[in-house]
Amino acid sequence: MNWDSKATDRWYALDADTCLERLESNVDGLAASEAERRRALTGWNELAAGRRISPWQILRAQFQNVLVMILIAAVFVSAFLGHEIEAVAIGVIVLFAAGLGFLQEYRAERSMEALRQMAAPVATAIRGGEEVRVPARELVPGDVFLLRAGDRVPADGRLLESFNLQLEEAALTGESTAVEKSLEPLAADSSPPLGDRTCMVFGGTSVTYGRGRAVVTAIGMETEFGKVARMLQEVETTLTPLQRNLDRVGSLLSRAALAIVALIVIAGLLRGQPFVEMLIFGVALSVAVVPEALPAVVTISLAIGVQRMVRRNALIRRLPAVETLGSTSYICSDKTGTLTKDEMTVRRAWVGDDLFEVTGAGYEPVGNFQRDGRESPPSPLLRRLLSAATLASDAHVTLDKETGHWEAKGDPTEAALVVAAAKAGLHKVDLDAQFPRLGEIPFTSETKRMTTLHRHGDEVVAYAKGAPEVLVAACSRRATERGDEPLDDAARRAIVAASHAMAEGALRVLAIAERRPATLEDAERDLTLLGLCGMIDPPRPEARDAIQKCRRAGVKVVMITGDHPTTARAIARELGILTTDRVVTGAELDAWSDDQLAAQVEAIETYARVSPAHKLRVVTALQDRGHVAAMTGDGVNDAPALKKAAIGIAMGIAGTDVTKEAAAMTLTDDNFASIVAAVEEGRGIYGNIKKYLMYLLSANIGEIGIMGGASLLGLPLPLSAVQLLYINLATDGLPALALAVDPPARDLMEHPPRKAGQGIFTRPVVMLMLAGGVWSTFVNLVLCTATRRAGYSDNHAMTLTFLTLVLIEFFKAYNFRSDRECAFVRPFANRWLNLAIAWEILLLKDVIYVPWFQPAFRTVPLDGLDWCLALGVSAFIFPVWELAKWLERRGLFGAMD
């Protein structure tokens, strides 16, 4: 028995009777008792829940980070030694970053739940010859169920009956048009894509037209929908470039902190320094090594970026995805609904001997008509064609006042005809009122045409639309500017040539004809051909410019679609994606090994007739080649690839809940151009995080250099532990936060993305940090030693060194706004940095001059000469750092990042 053994998934190769026989069923369905027995063996018709991560596991993972663990240790040691303020400050930073990370990851775990909810809730089954409504989860292999327009298919099945049945399968196949179903089995030796299996229906798809009856061949996780769910469960998300960089930073800083602190503390103990004093000093120094605000600054940078992206029509579900966008080198884009409108549109109309181009895209009735490249009002013959096409259609187009989008009610092909007529001033409501419908002959897969009869004054007129080869054969005359003429062989050849020319341009062609007068009996004979309409799901008008911007920014766009290769080729060419004639199909991908695909993947620009597994393979191959790959999409079939990609981008309007939950980002306007804006934001955020790290680590190098140098040279300590903690927690903190919101560079989108795997700390970046840190170390050691030898007291010398170091950090903050441009280019463009420096100067004045702070910080009041000396020494960091940037621009430190 095959109903419980998953013996075959090639039901499309069997006729209906053979399927029923193998499933031990019949057209009257299963008895209720038999269905119960089978369910005990097969289980429920529902998607299995994958491995779920508990909220506690997600929360615990937030603290399994080297930097965070160092900071937690610093909290306990600081509290133990009586430094409560430092302990509280560090603790708040840790909890803030961990809490935000928990909320983001907890939401990500909901993707499978959305997939489970997409299954049909109820089904109309035949049980023991009677029609009953049952929960869809109760269906079993061998059950017979009915399908009607508007139904969601409850399980995979083989058709037993089909009456003009059409299904919308874009969620699984990516096909932009409804699929006409038939009962004929396919060749047993073939393995056609899902969209070509016309005798099968698939769970999770929708019936758009007609009715039918099918027998269940697969349920739950064995359906095509379930296979997508399984892939989604098995896909493992990878760390983003930022996460990998920060992990490396954490490991590096932890090792550096332990080594440097241990060395300095041991040196102090060998010189006879008190153990408790050196322990306190060691804790202060370890905090100086680790940038405590790093988790907070990164989180704040990303959160602010998220808010800016909302204003640019992009919603971010996972904070690290903001930065990942900035390093994206490939965007693998679905065609339907992403690069195109997912709204059929008439592009060309052939009437008489004239070819009209129709402008505009989608269901919005805005556009004009062009002839020979120039705008031309629709001719009387064209108006006659469009009127007939509209009257022979049932679709309506309306404006949704809440969303502002035009929506089609009915068949997309008919909607395209209705919109084309509206562009000529012929509105369906008016035409239907003027020429009321009296009868119709519905479309069938056999006749491939639809005919309607209308009252036209004192006579009845029939209007027909259908496949050109069928309708032309039924015509004996054709309409021309000279009047209706007999349809001779030369005219037939001209019509066929026009139809083929449209089809070669990936247009779907319909012929339009009429008969006057007409009756129901003769309505489909001796017709007069009015012309041809060619339509397509058109590219979004703004997508081409967006793709060109991506190319200038070094980001390659690849189209991956389930549509026919001819359609994919035409759209890809029009958008500027395809620079060759090569389109790779899913069948070719099946014939390639993973190694073969990896060897060719960088040269392929367009894929057609692909399945969800193919999309996943392409994204994986690009990632294996070291690329940061993004994937866009809107259907369930896109979800596994979206989850696997470094960043998955879902469509907010046309996208399914599954896709949105699996993706890291959702476009609220379904506009591919919004991705470019998001890439720009991502690059800006990464640049700001790099600015912060360069600034703070350069400051830390200076602090460690001063303290370590003095300790190793046997000099008195130039700063107290409290002064060091103050500089690290307060003085460095606010300017660093301000750098996290620095305005982006003007040439941000004129550079290629950074190389895959390249960390923040490239050789030029390290050299710039060292230049600032080493100079700070040198001048402060010299200043502290010189002032002591000049007779300054220890506290006076320490206060002057403290002031100089703080001022150097302030000047560095302006220098680190760019590692390429001079600091005097837009020097005060960052108003938050200006405010942060002003605030810190006020606090610095209090620390130095308020008597209550002086004992704790070991400071003394400074006079004007001291301030001039500190300002003069600290300001010299400008020429030093500008020289370092000048050398970097000339590549003397290595390749610029």
GROMACS .gro file of N, CA and C in nm, residues 17 103 116 165 229 240 276 313 372 391 476 507 524 582 605 635 644 694 699 720 775 807 856-857:
model
   72
   17ASP      N    1  -0.714   0.735  -1.251
   17ASP     CA    2  -0.761   0.605  -1.203
   17ASP      C    3  -0.649   0.528  -1.135
  103LEU      N    4   1.548   4.073   2.270
  103LEU     CA    5   1.422   4.104   2.203
  103LEU      C    6   1.429   4.076   2.054
  116ARG      N    7   0.333   2.767   0.969
  116ARG     CA    8   0.229   2.671   1.008
  116ARG      C    9   0.090   2.732   0.989
  165LEU      N   10  -1.018   2.510  -1.423
  165LEU     CA   11  -0.950   2.533  -1.296
  165LEU      C   12  -0.817   2.607  -1.317
  229ALA      N   13   0.918   2.408   0.437
  229ALA     CA   14   0.926   2.422   0.582
  229ALA      C   15   1.046   2.348   0.638
  240THR      N   16   2.692   3.766   1.118
  240THR     CA   17   2.712   3.877   1.026
  240THR      C   18   2.858   3.920   1.033
  276VAL      N   19   4.715   4.603   4.757
  276VAL     CA   20   4.578   4.650   4.735
  276VAL      C   21   4.577   4.766   4.636
  313ASN      N   22   1.152   5.352   0.419
  313ASN     CA   23   1.066   5.239   0.379
  313ASN      C   24   1.130   5.102   0.402
  372ASP      N   25   0.542   5.477  -3.331
  372ASP     CA   26   0.670   5.515  -3.391
  372ASP      C   27   0.753   5.603  -3.297
  391LEU      N   28  -1.514   4.475  -2.226
  391LEU     CA   29  -1.648   4.417  -2.214
  391LEU      C   30  -1.642   4.265  -2.203
  476SER      N   31  -1.320   3.547  -4.000
  476SER     CA   32  -1.327   3.554  -4.146
  476SER      C   33  -1.300   3.695  -4.197
  507LEU      N   34   0.608   3.881  -2.410
  507LEU     CA   35   0.473   3.927  -2.383
  507LEU      C   36   0.374   3.812  -2.396
  524GLU      N   37  -1.931   3.243  -3.179
  524GLU     CA   38  -1.789   3.209  -3.192
  524GLU      C   39  -1.753   3.166  -3.334
  582ARG      N   40   2.291   3.473  -2.149
  582ARG     CA   41   2.285   3.347  -2.076
  582ARG      C   42   2.185   3.353  -1.960
  605GLU      N   43   2.405   3.578  -1.420
  605GLU     CA   44   2.331   3.699  -1.385
  605GLU      C   45   2.181   3.677  -1.372
  635GLY      N   46   0.747   3.527  -0.166
  635GLY     CA   47   0.670   3.403  -0.154
  635GLY      C   48   0.730   3.307  -0.052
  644LYS      N   49   1.886   3.182   0.495
  644LYS     CA   50   2.025   3.144   0.477
  644LYS      C   51   2.113   3.263   0.442
  694MET      N   52   3.803   5.311   1.632
  694MET     CA   53   3.933   5.375   1.609
  694MET      C   54   3.960   5.482   1.715
  699ALA      N   55   4.249   5.603   2.196
  699ALA     CA   56   4.254   5.664   2.329
  699ALA      C   57   4.306   5.564   2.432
  720SER      N   58   4.607   5.888   3.850
  720SER     CA   59   4.553   5.801   3.954
  720SER      C   60   4.452   5.704   3.891
  775TRP      N   61   5.161   5.899   1.992
  775TRP     CA   62   5.187   6.041   2.016
  775TRP      C   63   5.134   6.084   2.152
  807LEU      N   64   4.208   6.665   2.677
  807LEU     CA   65   4.199   6.752   2.560
  807LEU      C   66   4.245   6.682   2.433
  856ALA      N   67   3.909   6.316   4.578
  856ALA     CA   68   3.881   6.187   4.512
  856ALA      C   69   3.962   6.173   4.383
  857PHE      N   70   3.976   6.284   4.309
  857PHE     CA   71   4.045   6.278   4.180
  857PHE      C   72   4.191   6.320   4.188
   0.00000   0.00000   0.00000
